[in-house]
């Protein structure tokens, strides 16, 4: 009987060991890297991370704490979520940015890798492990590299708000920002001005030289204007050859000075392939915000001033008055 019991017990132990080995093999093969972290933020075990294109090996972290390894802000946020998971018994998630080169406990050969110099995005998922053999309560922290998803989100965000030809704000982005800035200017009684710009006879450029050179002319025009702007100014393309420049903290004199400078600079631009006699000129309408005025009213006054500039002979600036 004892022999049978011993044989059964040995078989059970062997089966459990085999199951454990299979489970460890599966865990090591996981593409996402995972950590067993205790309540103090200590790395008890590092698991997975088989996708070497997305993760660096974290085995050197075992025995150290989050504070030892990570930048302070990231370490503190991660520890807070670990402790929250242990306190509530529920999974906690955290998105955070981390440059692998900043994980000080990784070997220099890993940190110096060019691939690890850039900031990456991770989604950490902390889940309590109540039966884990460790003196302190622990969680399983699964770190999923979500950088490709973040890059895609950024791409679509930029696509939604950027003019693809010139790289500046599109109509939607310009109008949204203008509404915000005008509301702020009215609330704090601060000056703000707006320029509406139209490249003179642009259709002639497209007809004479073709759309490829016309596109280059638009890019050159945009850059010529941007070179004159402050970081706080915003330029947007709202039509084919029509642009708007939003000028926060700018009174009428400032708007007139900038507009005059743009009128002066644009004819000096050298667009490769365009004859000197066909150099671009620009007509500009400008308006300065009056008390409690909204964006539509300000834009309409600037647009009316633009019409006046065109009927007055083009290649000039006109102010819109109330």
PDB file of C-alpha atoms in Angstrom:
ATOM      1  CA  UNK A   1       0.000   0.000   0.000  1.00  0.00           C
ATOM      2  CA  UNK A   2       2.806   2.347   0.902  1.00  0.00           C
ATOM      3  CA  UNK A   3       4.497   1.609  -2.405  1.00  0.00           C
ATOM      4  CA  UNK A   4       1.290   2.448  -4.238  1.00  0.00           C
ATOM      5  CA  UNK A   5       0.892   5.711  -2.294  1.00  0.00           C
ATOM      6  CA  UNK A   6       4.506   6.656  -2.924  1.00  0.00           C
ATOM      7  CA  UNK A   7       4.127   5.854  -6.615  1.00  0.00           C
ATOM      8  CA  UNK A   8       0.926   7.915  -6.817  1.00  0.00           C
ATOM      9  CA  UNK A   9       2.518  10.809  -4.931  1.00  0.00           C
ATOM     10  CA  UNK A  10       5.599  10.711  -7.150  1.00  0.00           C
ATOM     11  CA  UNK A  11       3.404  10.686 -10.239  1.00  0.00           C
ATOM     12  CA  UNK A  12       1.401  13.661  -8.946  1.00  0.00           C
ATOM     13  CA  UNK A  13       4.585  15.625  -8.186  1.00  0.00           C
ATOM     14  CA  UNK A  14       6.008  14.806 -11.612  1.00  0.00           C
ATOM     15  CA  UNK A  15       2.771  15.921 -13.285  1.00  0.00           C
ATOM     16  CA  UNK A  16       2.751  19.168 -11.311  1.00  0.00           C
ATOM     17  CA  UNK A  17       6.392  19.829 -12.229  1.00  0.00           C
ATOM     18  CA  UNK A  18       5.667  19.144 -15.876  1.00  0.00           C
ATOM     19  CA  UNK A  19       2.672  21.482 -15.760  1.00  0.00           C
ATOM     20  CA  UNK A  20       4.770  24.140 -14.019  1.00  0.00           C
ATOM     21  CA  UNK A  21       7.522  23.810 -16.629  1.00  0.00           C
ATOM     22  CA  UNK A  22       5.002  24.107 -19.439  1.00  0.00           C
ATOM     23  CA  UNK A  23       3.451  27.179 -17.825  1.00  0.00           C
ATOM     24  CA  UNK A  24       6.882  28.825 -17.358  1.00  0.00           C
ATOM     25  CA  UNK A  25       7.718  28.088 -20.990  1.00  0.00           C
ATOM     26  CA  UNK A  26       4.474  29.694 -22.093  1.00  0.00           C
ATOM     27  CA  UNK A  27       5.058  32.733 -19.876  1.00  0.00           C
ATOM     28  CA  UNK A  28       8.592  33.198 -21.177  1.00  0.00           C
ATOM     29  CA  UNK A  29       7.246  33.093 -24.727  1.00  0.00           C
ATOM     30  CA  UNK A  30       4.741  35.911 -24.082  1.00  0.00           C
ATOM     31  CA  UNK A  31       5.433  38.800 -26.476  1.00  0.00           C
ATOM     32  CA  UNK A  32       4.660  41.448 -23.808  1.00  0.00           C
ATOM     33  CA  UNK A  33       6.941  41.817 -20.813  1.00  0.00           C
ATOM     34  CA  UNK A  34       5.458  41.242 -17.337  1.00  0.00           C
ATOM     35  CA  UNK A  35       6.713  41.795 -13.800  1.00  0.00           C
ATOM     36  CA  UNK A  36       5.735  40.422 -10.430  1.00  0.00           C
ATOM     37  CA  UNK A  37       5.910  43.496  -8.166  1.00  0.00           C
ATOM     38  CA  UNK A  38       5.406  43.540  -4.415  1.00  0.00           C
ATOM     39  CA  UNK A  39       3.696  46.211  -2.323  1.00  0.00           C
ATOM     40  CA  UNK A  40       6.958  48.163  -2.050  1.00  0.00           C
ATOM     41  CA  UNK A  41       7.412  48.210  -5.805  1.00  0.00           C
ATOM     42  CA  UNK A  42      10.166  45.587  -5.804  1.00  0.00           C
ATOM     43  CA  UNK A  43      10.692  43.486  -8.919  1.00  0.00           C
ATOM     44  CA  UNK A  44      10.185  39.911  -7.685  1.00  0.00           C
ATOM     45  CA  UNK A  45      10.133  38.240 -11.108  1.00  0.00           C
ATOM     46  CA  UNK A  46      10.480  39.314 -14.743  1.00  0.00           C
ATOM     47  CA  UNK A  47       8.504  37.271 -17.273  1.00  0.00           C
ATOM     48  CA  UNK A  48       8.019  37.324 -21.044  1.00  0.00           C
ATOM     49  CA  UNK A  49       9.051  40.101 -23.384  1.00  0.00           C
ATOM     50  CA  UNK A  50       9.868  37.713 -26.217  1.00  0.00           C
ATOM     51  CA  UNK A  51       9.172  40.435 -28.800  1.00  0.00           C
ATOM     52  CA  UNK A  52      12.688  41.901 -28.855  1.00  0.00           C
ATOM     53  CA  UNK A  53      11.655  44.566 -31.350  1.00  0.00           C
ATOM     54  CA  UNK A  54       9.336  46.070 -28.721  1.00  0.00           C
ATOM     55  CA  UNK A  55      11.002  45.229 -25.382  1.00  0.00           C
ATOM     56  CA  UNK A  56      14.423  45.099 -23.754  1.00  0.00           C
ATOM     57  CA  UNK A  57      15.207  42.237 -21.376  1.00  0.00           C
ATOM     58  CA  UNK A  58      14.341  43.223 -17.817  1.00  0.00           C
ATOM     59  CA  UNK A  59      15.992  40.343 -15.928  1.00  0.00           C
ATOM     60  CA  UNK A  60      18.537  42.720 -14.402  1.00  0.00           C
ATOM     61  CA  UNK A  61      15.715  44.492 -12.547  1.00  0.00           C
ATOM     62  CA  UNK A  62      14.905  41.555 -10.266  1.00  0.00           C
ATOM     63  CA  UNK A  63      15.530  42.409  -6.600  1.00  0.00           C
ATOM     64  CA  UNK A  64      15.415  46.161  -7.220  1.00  0.00           C
ATOM     65  CA  UNK A  65      12.521  48.589  -6.823  1.00  0.00           C
ATOM     66  CA  UNK A  66      10.646  50.794  -9.253  1.00  0.00           C
ATOM     67  CA  UNK A  67      12.358  53.792  -7.650  1.00  0.00           C
ATOM     68  CA  UNK A  68      15.760  52.216  -8.290  1.00  0.00           C
ATOM     69  CA  UNK A  69      15.062  51.622 -11.958  1.00  0.00           C
ATOM     70  CA  UNK A  70      12.709  54.259 -13.339  1.00  0.00           C
ATOM     71  CA  UNK A  71      12.574  58.052 -13.567  1.00  0.00           C
ATOM     72  CA  UNK A  72      10.929  59.392 -10.373  1.00  0.00           C
ATOM     73  CA  UNK A  73       7.606  60.489 -11.908  1.00  0.00           C
ATOM     74  CA  UNK A  74       7.090  57.163 -13.702  1.00  0.00           C
ATOM     75  CA  UNK A  75       8.154  55.129 -10.655  1.00  0.00           C
ATOM     76  CA  UNK A  76       5.755  57.007  -8.392  1.00  0.00           C
ATOM     77  CA  UNK A  77       2.816  56.615 -10.772  1.00  0.00           C
ATOM     78  CA  UNK A  78       3.468  52.883 -11.200  1.00  0.00           C
ATOM     79  CA  UNK A  79       3.800  52.284  -7.444  1.00  0.00           C
ATOM     80  CA  UNK A  80       0.537  54.145  -6.812  1.00  0.00           C
ATOM     81  CA  UNK A  81      -1.270  51.817  -9.213  1.00  0.00           C
ATOM     82  CA  UNK A  82       0.375  48.723  -7.715  1.00  0.00           C
ATOM     83  CA  UNK A  83      -0.824  49.697  -4.251  1.00  0.00           C
ATOM     84  CA  UNK A  84      -4.261  50.640  -5.562  1.00  0.00           C
ATOM     85  CA  UNK A  85      -4.606  47.189  -7.147  1.00  0.00           C
ATOM     86  CA  UNK A  86      -3.636  45.511  -3.868  1.00  0.00           C
ATOM     87  CA  UNK A  87      -5.995  47.714  -1.875  1.00  0.00           C
ATOM     88  CA  UNK A  88      -9.047  47.195  -4.124  1.00  0.00           C
ATOM     89  CA  UNK A  89      -8.339  43.705  -5.428  1.00  0.00           C
ATOM     90  CA  UNK A  90      -9.118  44.972  -8.928  1.00  0.00           C
ATOM     91  CA  UNK A  91      -6.994  45.445 -12.010  1.00  0.00           C
ATOM     92  CA  UNK A  92      -5.561  48.961 -12.442  1.00  0.00           C
ATOM     93  CA  UNK A  93      -4.328  50.395 -15.738  1.00  0.00           C
ATOM     94  CA  UNK A  94      -1.860  53.193 -16.433  1.00  0.00           C
ATOM     95  CA  UNK A  95      -0.518  54.690 -19.652  1.00  0.00           C
ATOM     96  CA  UNK A  96       2.968  56.123 -19.305  1.00  0.00           C
ATOM     97  CA  UNK A  97       5.896  57.256 -21.422  1.00  0.00           C
ATOM     98  CA  UNK A  98       9.317  55.776 -20.892  1.00  0.00           C
ATOM     99  CA  UNK A  99      12.643  55.958 -22.664  1.00  0.00           C
ATOM    100  CA  UNK A 100      14.332  52.566 -22.230  1.00  0.00           C
ATOM    101  CA  UNK A 101      17.691  54.333 -22.079  1.00  0.00           C
ATOM    102  CA  UNK A 102      16.484  56.008 -18.851  1.00  0.00           C
ATOM    103  CA  UNK A 103      16.037  52.660 -17.055  1.00  0.00           C
ATOM    104  CA  UNK A 104      19.303  52.951 -15.170  1.00  0.00           C
ATOM    105  CA  UNK A 105      19.542  49.294 -14.102  1.00  0.00           C
ATOM    106  CA  UNK A 106      19.588  47.939 -17.621  1.00  0.00           C
ATOM    107  CA  UNK A 107      23.020  47.039 -19.047  1.00  0.00           C
ATOM    108  CA  UNK A 108      24.779  49.809 -21.033  1.00  0.00           C
ATOM    109  CA  UNK A 109      24.640  47.615 -24.139  1.00  0.00           C
ATOM    110  CA  UNK A 110      20.835  47.780 -23.933  1.00  0.00           C
ATOM    111  CA  UNK A 111      20.507  51.441 -22.960  1.00  0.00           C
ATOM    112  CA  UNK A 112      22.944  52.613 -25.654  1.00  0.00           C
ATOM    113  CA  UNK A 113      20.992  50.887 -28.423  1.00  0.00           C
ATOM    114  CA  UNK A 114      19.707  53.523 -30.869  1.00  0.00           C
ATOM    115  CA  UNK A 115      16.253  51.887 -30.828  1.00  0.00           C
ATOM    116  CA  UNK A 116      15.959  52.558 -27.093  1.00  0.00           C
ATOM    117  CA  UNK A 117      16.772  56.277 -27.196  1.00  0.00           C
ATOM    118  CA  UNK A 118      13.282  57.382 -28.175  1.00  0.00           C
ATOM    119  CA  UNK A 119      10.328  57.833 -25.821  1.00  0.00           C
ATOM    120  CA  UNK A 120       7.893  54.931 -25.980  1.00  0.00           C
ATOM    121  CA  UNK A 121       4.358  54.520 -24.699  1.00  0.00           C
ATOM    122  CA  UNK A 122       3.334  51.638 -22.440  1.00  0.00           C
ATOM    123  CA  UNK A 123       0.045  50.541 -20.949  1.00  0.00           C
ATOM    124  CA  UNK A 124       0.636  48.954 -17.565  1.00  0.00           C
ATOM    125  CA  UNK A 125      -1.975  46.557 -16.158  1.00  0.00           C
ATOM    126  CA  UNK A 126      -1.635  45.656 -12.479  1.00  0.00           C
ATOM    127  CA  UNK A 127      -3.574  42.603 -11.254  1.00  0.00           C
ATOM    128  CA  UNK A 128      -3.292  41.172  -7.687  1.00  0.00           C
ATOM    129  CA  UNK A 129      -1.781  37.669  -7.329  1.00  0.00           C
ATOM    130  CA  UNK A 130      -3.189  36.503  -3.953  1.00  0.00           C
ATOM    131  CA  UNK A 131      -1.644  33.016  -3.936  1.00  0.00           C
ATOM    132  CA  UNK A 132       1.865  33.927  -5.084  1.00  0.00           C
ATOM    133  CA  UNK A 133       4.635  32.526  -2.880  1.00  0.00           C
ATOM    134  CA  UNK A 134       6.215  35.729  -1.542  1.00  0.00           C
ATOM    135  CA  UNK A 135       6.382  37.335   1.944  1.00  0.00           C
ATOM    136  CA  UNK A 136       4.573  40.484   0.762  1.00  0.00           C
ATOM    137  CA  UNK A 137       1.424  40.913  -1.365  1.00  0.00           C
ATOM    138  CA  UNK A 138       2.240  41.080  -5.072  1.00  0.00           C
ATOM    139  CA  UNK A 139       0.699  42.057  -8.386  1.00  0.00           C
ATOM    140  CA  UNK A 140       1.328  40.944 -11.936  1.00  0.00           C
ATOM    141  CA  UNK A 141       2.258  44.054 -13.942  1.00  0.00           C
ATOM    142  CA  UNK A 142       1.844  43.492 -17.669  1.00  0.00           C
ATOM    143  CA  UNK A 143       3.585  46.237 -19.666  1.00  0.00           C
ATOM    144  CA  UNK A 144       2.136  46.437 -23.168  1.00  0.00           C
ATOM    145  CA  UNK A 145       4.084  48.579 -25.641  1.00  0.00           C
ATOM    146  CA  UNK A 146       1.395  50.747 -27.270  1.00  0.00           C
ATOM    147  CA  UNK A 147       3.781  53.055 -29.140  1.00  0.00           C
ATOM    148  CA  UNK A 148       2.511  52.056 -32.625  1.00  0.00           C
ATOM    149  CA  UNK A 149      -1.056  52.797 -31.546  1.00  0.00           C
ATOM    150  CA  UNK A 150      -0.037  56.185 -30.115  1.00  0.00           C
ATOM    151  CA  UNK A 151       1.857  57.019 -33.305  1.00  0.00           C
ATOM    152  CA  UNK A 152      -1.209  56.137 -35.377  1.00  0.00           C
ATOM    153  CA  UNK A 153      -3.413  58.286 -33.141  1.00  0.00           C
ATOM    154  CA  UNK A 154      -0.957  61.159 -33.531  1.00  0.00           C
ATOM    155  CA  UNK A 155      -0.941  60.709 -37.306  1.00  0.00           C
ATOM    156  CA  UNK A 156      -4.727  60.886 -37.568  1.00  0.00           C
ATOM    157  CA  UNK A 157      -4.864  63.790 -35.121  1.00  0.00           C
ATOM    158  CA  UNK A 158      -2.379  65.736 -37.239  1.00  0.00           C
ATOM    159  CA  UNK A 159      -4.177  64.729 -40.435  1.00  0.00           C
ATOM    160  CA  UNK A 160      -7.429  66.100 -39.027  1.00  0.00           C
ATOM    161  CA  UNK A 161      -5.908  69.475 -38.151  1.00  0.00           C
ATOM    162  CA  UNK A 162      -3.090  69.992 -40.677  1.00  0.00           C
ATOM    163  CA  UNK A 163      -3.116  71.173 -44.269  1.00  0.00           C
ATOM    164  CA  UNK A 164      -1.291  68.360 -46.119  1.00  0.00           C
ATOM    165  CA  UNK A 165       0.340  70.608 -48.726  1.00  0.00           C
ATOM    166  CA  UNK A 166       1.809  73.353 -46.528  1.00  0.00           C
ATOM    167  CA  UNK A 167       1.993  71.630 -43.132  1.00  0.00           C
ATOM    168  CA  UNK A 168       0.217  74.501 -41.348  1.00  0.00           C
ATOM    169  CA  UNK A 169      -3.186  74.479 -39.641  1.00  0.00           C
ATOM    170  CA  UNK A 170      -6.171  73.651 -41.822  1.00  0.00           C
ATOM    171  CA  UNK A 171      -9.485  75.502 -41.724  1.00  0.00           C
ATOM    172  CA  UNK A 172     -10.860  73.411 -38.864  1.00  0.00           C
ATOM    173  CA  UNK A 173      -7.788  73.834 -36.668  1.00  0.00           C
ATOM    174  CA  UNK A 174      -7.505  77.563 -37.363  1.00  0.00           C
ATOM    175  CA  UNK A 175     -11.161  78.246 -36.613  1.00  0.00           C
ATOM    176  CA  UNK A 176     -11.121  76.203 -33.392  1.00  0.00           C
ATOM    177  CA  UNK A 177      -8.002  77.961 -32.125  1.00  0.00           C
ATOM    178  CA  UNK A 178      -9.359  81.355 -33.153  1.00  0.00           C
ATOM    179  CA  UNK A 179     -12.558  80.789 -31.166  1.00  0.00           C
ATOM    180  CA  UNK A 180     -10.477  79.860 -28.124  1.00  0.00           C
ATOM    181  CA  UNK A 181      -8.096  82.821 -28.419  1.00  0.00           C
ATOM    182  CA  UNK A 182     -10.879  85.324 -28.990  1.00  0.00           C
ATOM    183  CA  UNK A 183     -12.769  84.062 -25.959  1.00  0.00           C
ATOM    184  CA  UNK A 184      -9.592  84.452 -23.903  1.00  0.00           C
ATOM    185  CA  UNK A 185      -8.890  87.925 -25.284  1.00  0.00           C
ATOM    186  CA  UNK A 186     -12.418  89.109 -24.462  1.00  0.00           C
ATOM    187  CA  UNK A 187     -12.306  87.592 -20.979  1.00  0.00           C
ATOM    188  CA  UNK A 188      -8.993  89.236 -20.078  1.00  0.00           C
ATOM    189  CA  UNK A 189      -9.458  92.408 -22.173  1.00  0.00           C
ATOM    190  CA  UNK A 190      -6.362  91.660 -24.262  1.00  0.00           C
ATOM    191  CA  UNK A 191      -5.679  92.783 -27.867  1.00  0.00           C
ATOM    192  CA  UNK A 192      -5.978  90.361 -30.772  1.00  0.00           C
ATOM    193  CA  UNK A 193      -5.840  90.818 -34.535  1.00  0.00           C
ATOM    194  CA  UNK A 194      -6.504  88.771 -37.634  1.00  0.00           C
ATOM    195  CA  UNK A 195      -5.083  88.883 -41.162  1.00  0.00           C
ATOM    196  CA  UNK A 196      -6.803  87.348 -44.183  1.00  0.00           C
ATOM    197  CA  UNK A 197      -4.371  86.855 -47.084  1.00  0.00           C
ATOM    198  CA  UNK A 198      -5.042  86.022 -50.720  1.00  0.00           C
ATOM    199  CA  UNK A 199      -2.288  85.419 -53.297  1.00  0.00           C
ATOM    200  CA  UNK A 200      -2.962  87.722 -56.225  1.00  0.00           C
ATOM    201  CA  UNK A 201      -3.932  86.095 -59.555  1.00  0.00           C
ATOM    202  CA  UNK A 202      -2.867  82.664 -58.325  1.00  0.00           C
ATOM    203  CA  UNK A 203      -4.945  80.865 -60.948  1.00  0.00           C
ATOM    204  CA  UNK A 204      -2.699  82.434 -63.574  1.00  0.00           C
ATOM    205  CA  UNK A 205       0.324  80.765 -61.940  1.00  0.00           C
ATOM    206  CA  UNK A 206      -1.396  77.361 -62.097  1.00  0.00           C
ATOM    207  CA  UNK A 207      -2.453  77.901 -65.721  1.00  0.00           C
ATOM    208  CA  UNK A 208       0.934  79.137 -66.896  1.00  0.00           C
ATOM    209  CA  UNK A 209       3.231  76.831 -64.955  1.00  0.00           C
ATOM    210  CA  UNK A 210       1.107  73.860 -63.919  1.00  0.00           C
ATOM    211  CA  UNK A 211      -0.185  72.663 -60.566  1.00  0.00           C
ATOM    212  CA  UNK A 212       3.134  71.181 -59.402  1.00  0.00           C
ATOM    213  CA  UNK A 213       4.846  74.564 -59.513  1.00  0.00           C
ATOM    214  CA  UNK A 214       1.684  76.135 -58.120  1.00  0.00           C
ATOM    215  CA  UNK A 215       1.923  73.821 -55.114  1.00  0.00           C
ATOM    216  CA  UNK A 216       5.560  74.797 -54.635  1.00  0.00           C
ATOM    217  CA  UNK A 217       4.559  78.462 -54.790  1.00  0.00           C
ATOM    218  CA  UNK A 218       2.034  77.856 -51.998  1.00  0.00           C
ATOM    219  CA  UNK A 219       4.700  76.193 -49.887  1.00  0.00           C
ATOM    220  CA  UNK A 220       7.141  79.048 -50.512  1.00  0.00           C
ATOM    221  CA  UNK A 221       4.450  81.605 -49.690  1.00  0.00           C
ATOM    222  CA  UNK A 222       3.643  79.807 -46.433  1.00  0.00           C
ATOM    223  CA  UNK A 223       7.276  79.647 -45.370  1.00  0.00           C
ATOM    224  CA  UNK A 224       7.806  83.293 -46.255  1.00  0.00           C
ATOM    225  CA  UNK A 225       4.969  84.254 -43.917  1.00  0.00           C
ATOM    226  CA  UNK A 226       6.014  81.873 -41.146  1.00  0.00           C
ATOM    227  CA  UNK A 227       9.468  83.429 -41.096  1.00  0.00           C
ATOM    228  CA  UNK A 228       7.857  86.687 -39.954  1.00  0.00           C
ATOM    229  CA  UNK A 229       5.646  85.238 -37.220  1.00  0.00           C
ATOM    230  CA  UNK A 230       6.120  84.687 -33.502  1.00  0.00           C
ATOM    231  CA  UNK A 231       5.711  81.300 -31.849  1.00  0.00           C
ATOM    232  CA  UNK A 232       2.368  82.453 -30.419  1.00  0.00           C
ATOM    233  CA  UNK A 233       0.928  83.375 -33.844  1.00  0.00           C
ATOM    234  CA  UNK A 234      -1.020  80.820 -35.881  1.00  0.00           C
ATOM    235  CA  UNK A 235      -1.217  80.596 -39.644  1.00  0.00           C
ATOM    236  CA  UNK A 236      -3.814  78.467 -41.389  1.00  0.00           C
ATOM    237  CA  UNK A 237      -4.832  77.696 -44.953  1.00  0.00           C
ATOM    238  CA  UNK A 238      -8.599  78.061 -45.312  1.00  0.00           C
ATOM    239  CA  UNK A 239      -8.937  77.820 -49.097  1.00  0.00           C
ATOM    240  CA  UNK A 240      -6.952  77.204 -52.269  1.00  0.00           C
ATOM    241  CA  UNK A 241      -4.806  80.349 -52.086  1.00  0.00           C
ATOM    242  CA  UNK A 242      -6.462  81.965 -49.070  1.00  0.00           C
ATOM    243  CA  UNK A 243      -4.806  82.054 -45.660  1.00  0.00           C
ATOM    244  CA  UNK A 244      -5.520  83.459 -42.217  1.00  0.00           C
ATOM    245  CA  UNK A 245      -2.994  84.566 -39.599  1.00  0.00           C
ATOM    246  CA  UNK A 246      -4.211  84.778 -36.011  1.00  0.00           C
ATOM    247  CA  UNK A 247      -2.276  87.284 -33.901  1.00  0.00           C
ATOM    248  CA  UNK A 248      -2.894  87.049 -30.146  1.00  0.00           C
ATOM    249  CA  UNK A 249      -1.658  89.951 -28.020  1.00  0.00           C
ATOM    250  CA  UNK A 250      -1.500  92.175 -31.116  1.00  0.00           C
ATOM    251  CA  UNK A 251      -3.153  95.582 -31.494  1.00  0.00           C
ATOM    252  CA  UNK A 252      -4.000  97.444 -34.702  1.00  0.00           C
ATOM    253  CA  UNK A 253      -0.531  98.941 -35.062  1.00  0.00           C
ATOM    254  CA  UNK A 254       1.097  95.533 -34.683  1.00  0.00           C
ATOM    255  CA  UNK A 255      -1.255  94.012 -37.264  1.00  0.00           C
ATOM    256  CA  UNK A 256      -0.552  96.817 -39.737  1.00  0.00           C
ATOM    257  CA  UNK A 257       3.198  96.466 -39.283  1.00  0.00           C
ATOM    258  CA  UNK A 258       3.146  92.704 -39.836  1.00  0.00           C
ATOM    259  CA  UNK A 259       0.772  92.953 -42.798  1.00  0.00           C
ATOM    260  CA  UNK A 260       2.947  95.586 -44.448  1.00  0.00           C
ATOM    261  CA  UNK A 261       6.008  93.399 -43.934  1.00  0.00           C
ATOM    262  CA  UNK A 262       4.286  90.402 -45.551  1.00  0.00           C
ATOM    263  CA  UNK A 263       3.270  92.537 -48.565  1.00  0.00           C
ATOM    264  CA  UNK A 264       6.897  93.624 -48.860  1.00  0.00           C
ATOM    265  CA  UNK A 265       8.462  90.165 -48.506  1.00  0.00           C
ATOM    266  CA  UNK A 266       6.245  87.992 -50.726  1.00  0.00           C
ATOM    267  CA  UNK A 267       7.424  89.482 -54.081  1.00  0.00           C
ATOM    268  CA  UNK A 268      11.024  88.736 -53.073  1.00  0.00           C
ATOM    269  CA  UNK A 269      10.393  84.988 -52.848  1.00  0.00           C
ATOM    270  CA  UNK A 270      12.188  82.953 -55.476  1.00  0.00           C
ATOM    271  CA  UNK A 271      10.089  80.040 -56.705  1.00  0.00           C
ATOM    272  CA  UNK A 272      12.282  77.785 -58.902  1.00  0.00           C
ATOM    273  CA  UNK A 273      10.997  77.743 -62.479  1.00  0.00           C
ATOM    274  CA  UNK A 274       8.894  80.915 -62.172  1.00  0.00           C
ATOM    275  CA  UNK A 275       9.856  83.957 -64.249  1.00  0.00           C
ATOM    276  CA  UNK A 276      10.708  87.121 -62.281  1.00  0.00           C
ATOM    277  CA  UNK A 277       7.829  89.047 -63.900  1.00  0.00           C
ATOM    278  CA  UNK A 278       5.397  86.505 -62.470  1.00  0.00           C
ATOM    279  CA  UNK A 279       6.565  86.762 -58.871  1.00  0.00           C
ATOM    280  CA  UNK A 280       3.814  86.437 -56.319  1.00  0.00           C
ATOM    281  CA  UNK A 281       2.134  89.359 -54.606  1.00  0.00           C
ATOM    282  CA  UNK A 282      -0.474  89.262 -51.864  1.00  0.00           C
ATOM    283  CA  UNK A 283      -3.546  91.220 -50.846  1.00  0.00           C
ATOM    284  CA  UNK A 284      -4.308  91.382 -47.122  1.00  0.00           C
ATOM    285  CA  UNK A 285      -7.286  92.401 -45.058  1.00  0.00           C
ATOM    286  CA  UNK A 286      -6.705  92.994 -41.340  1.00  0.00           C
ATOM    287  CA  UNK A 287      -8.979  93.605 -38.382  1.00  0.00           C
ATOM    288  CA  UNK A 288      -8.427  94.082 -34.657  1.00  0.00           C
ATOM    289  CA  UNK A 289     -10.845  92.641 -32.113  1.00  0.00           C
ATOM    290  CA  UNK A 290     -13.295  95.034 -30.483  1.00  0.00           C
ATOM    291  CA  UNK A 291     -14.906  94.414 -27.110  1.00  0.00           C
ATOM    292  CA  UNK A 292     -17.258  91.413 -26.979  1.00  0.00           C
ATOM    293  CA  UNK A 293     -16.799  90.691 -30.694  1.00  0.00           C
ATOM    294  CA  UNK A 294     -16.945  87.090 -31.838  1.00  0.00           C
ATOM    295  CA  UNK A 295     -14.846  85.262 -34.398  1.00  0.00           C
ATOM    296  CA  UNK A 296     -17.396  85.537 -37.204  1.00  0.00           C
ATOM    297  CA  UNK A 297     -17.606  89.303 -36.845  1.00  0.00           C
ATOM    298  CA  UNK A 298     -13.837  89.735 -36.730  1.00  0.00           C
ATOM    299  CA  UNK A 299     -13.320  87.462 -39.741  1.00  0.00           C
ATOM    300  CA  UNK A 300     -16.018  89.277 -41.723  1.00  0.00           C
ATOM    301  CA  UNK A 301     -14.385  92.675 -41.118  1.00  0.00           C
ATOM    302  CA  UNK A 302     -10.988  91.326 -42.175  1.00  0.00           C
ATOM    303  CA  UNK A 303     -12.547  89.710 -45.248  1.00  0.00           C
ATOM    304  CA  UNK A 304     -14.277  92.960 -46.190  1.00  0.00           C
ATOM    305  CA  UNK A 305     -10.917  94.727 -45.858  1.00  0.00           C
ATOM    306  CA  UNK A 306      -9.393  92.086 -48.153  1.00  0.00           C
ATOM    307  CA  UNK A 307     -12.026  92.872 -50.791  1.00  0.00           C
ATOM    308  CA  UNK A 308     -11.124  96.545 -50.490  1.00  0.00           C
ATOM    309  CA  UNK A 309      -7.440  95.694 -50.989  1.00  0.00           C
ATOM    310  CA  UNK A 310      -8.279  93.723 -54.150  1.00  0.00           C
ATOM    311  CA  UNK A 311     -10.497  96.395 -55.682  1.00  0.00           C
ATOM    312  CA  UNK A 312      -7.890  99.010 -54.782  1.00  0.00           C
ATOM    313  CA  UNK A 313      -5.267  97.407 -57.015  1.00  0.00           C
ATOM    314  CA  UNK A 314      -4.051  94.348 -55.020  1.00  0.00           C
ATOM    315  CA  UNK A 315      -0.546  93.865 -53.574  1.00  0.00           C
ATOM    316  CA  UNK A 316      -1.505  95.874 -50.503  1.00  0.00           C
ATOM    317  CA  UNK A 317      -2.899  95.816 -46.980  1.00  0.00           C
ATOM    318  CA  UNK A 318      -6.181  97.314 -45.862  1.00  0.00           C
ATOM    319  CA  UNK A 319      -7.553  97.528 -42.322  1.00  0.00           C
ATOM    320  CA  UNK A 320     -11.135  96.658 -41.440  1.00  0.00           C
ATOM    321  CA  UNK A 321     -12.755  99.168 -39.131  1.00  0.00           C
ATOM    322  CA  UNK A 322     -15.973  98.986 -37.141  1.00  0.00           C
TER     323      UNK A 322
END
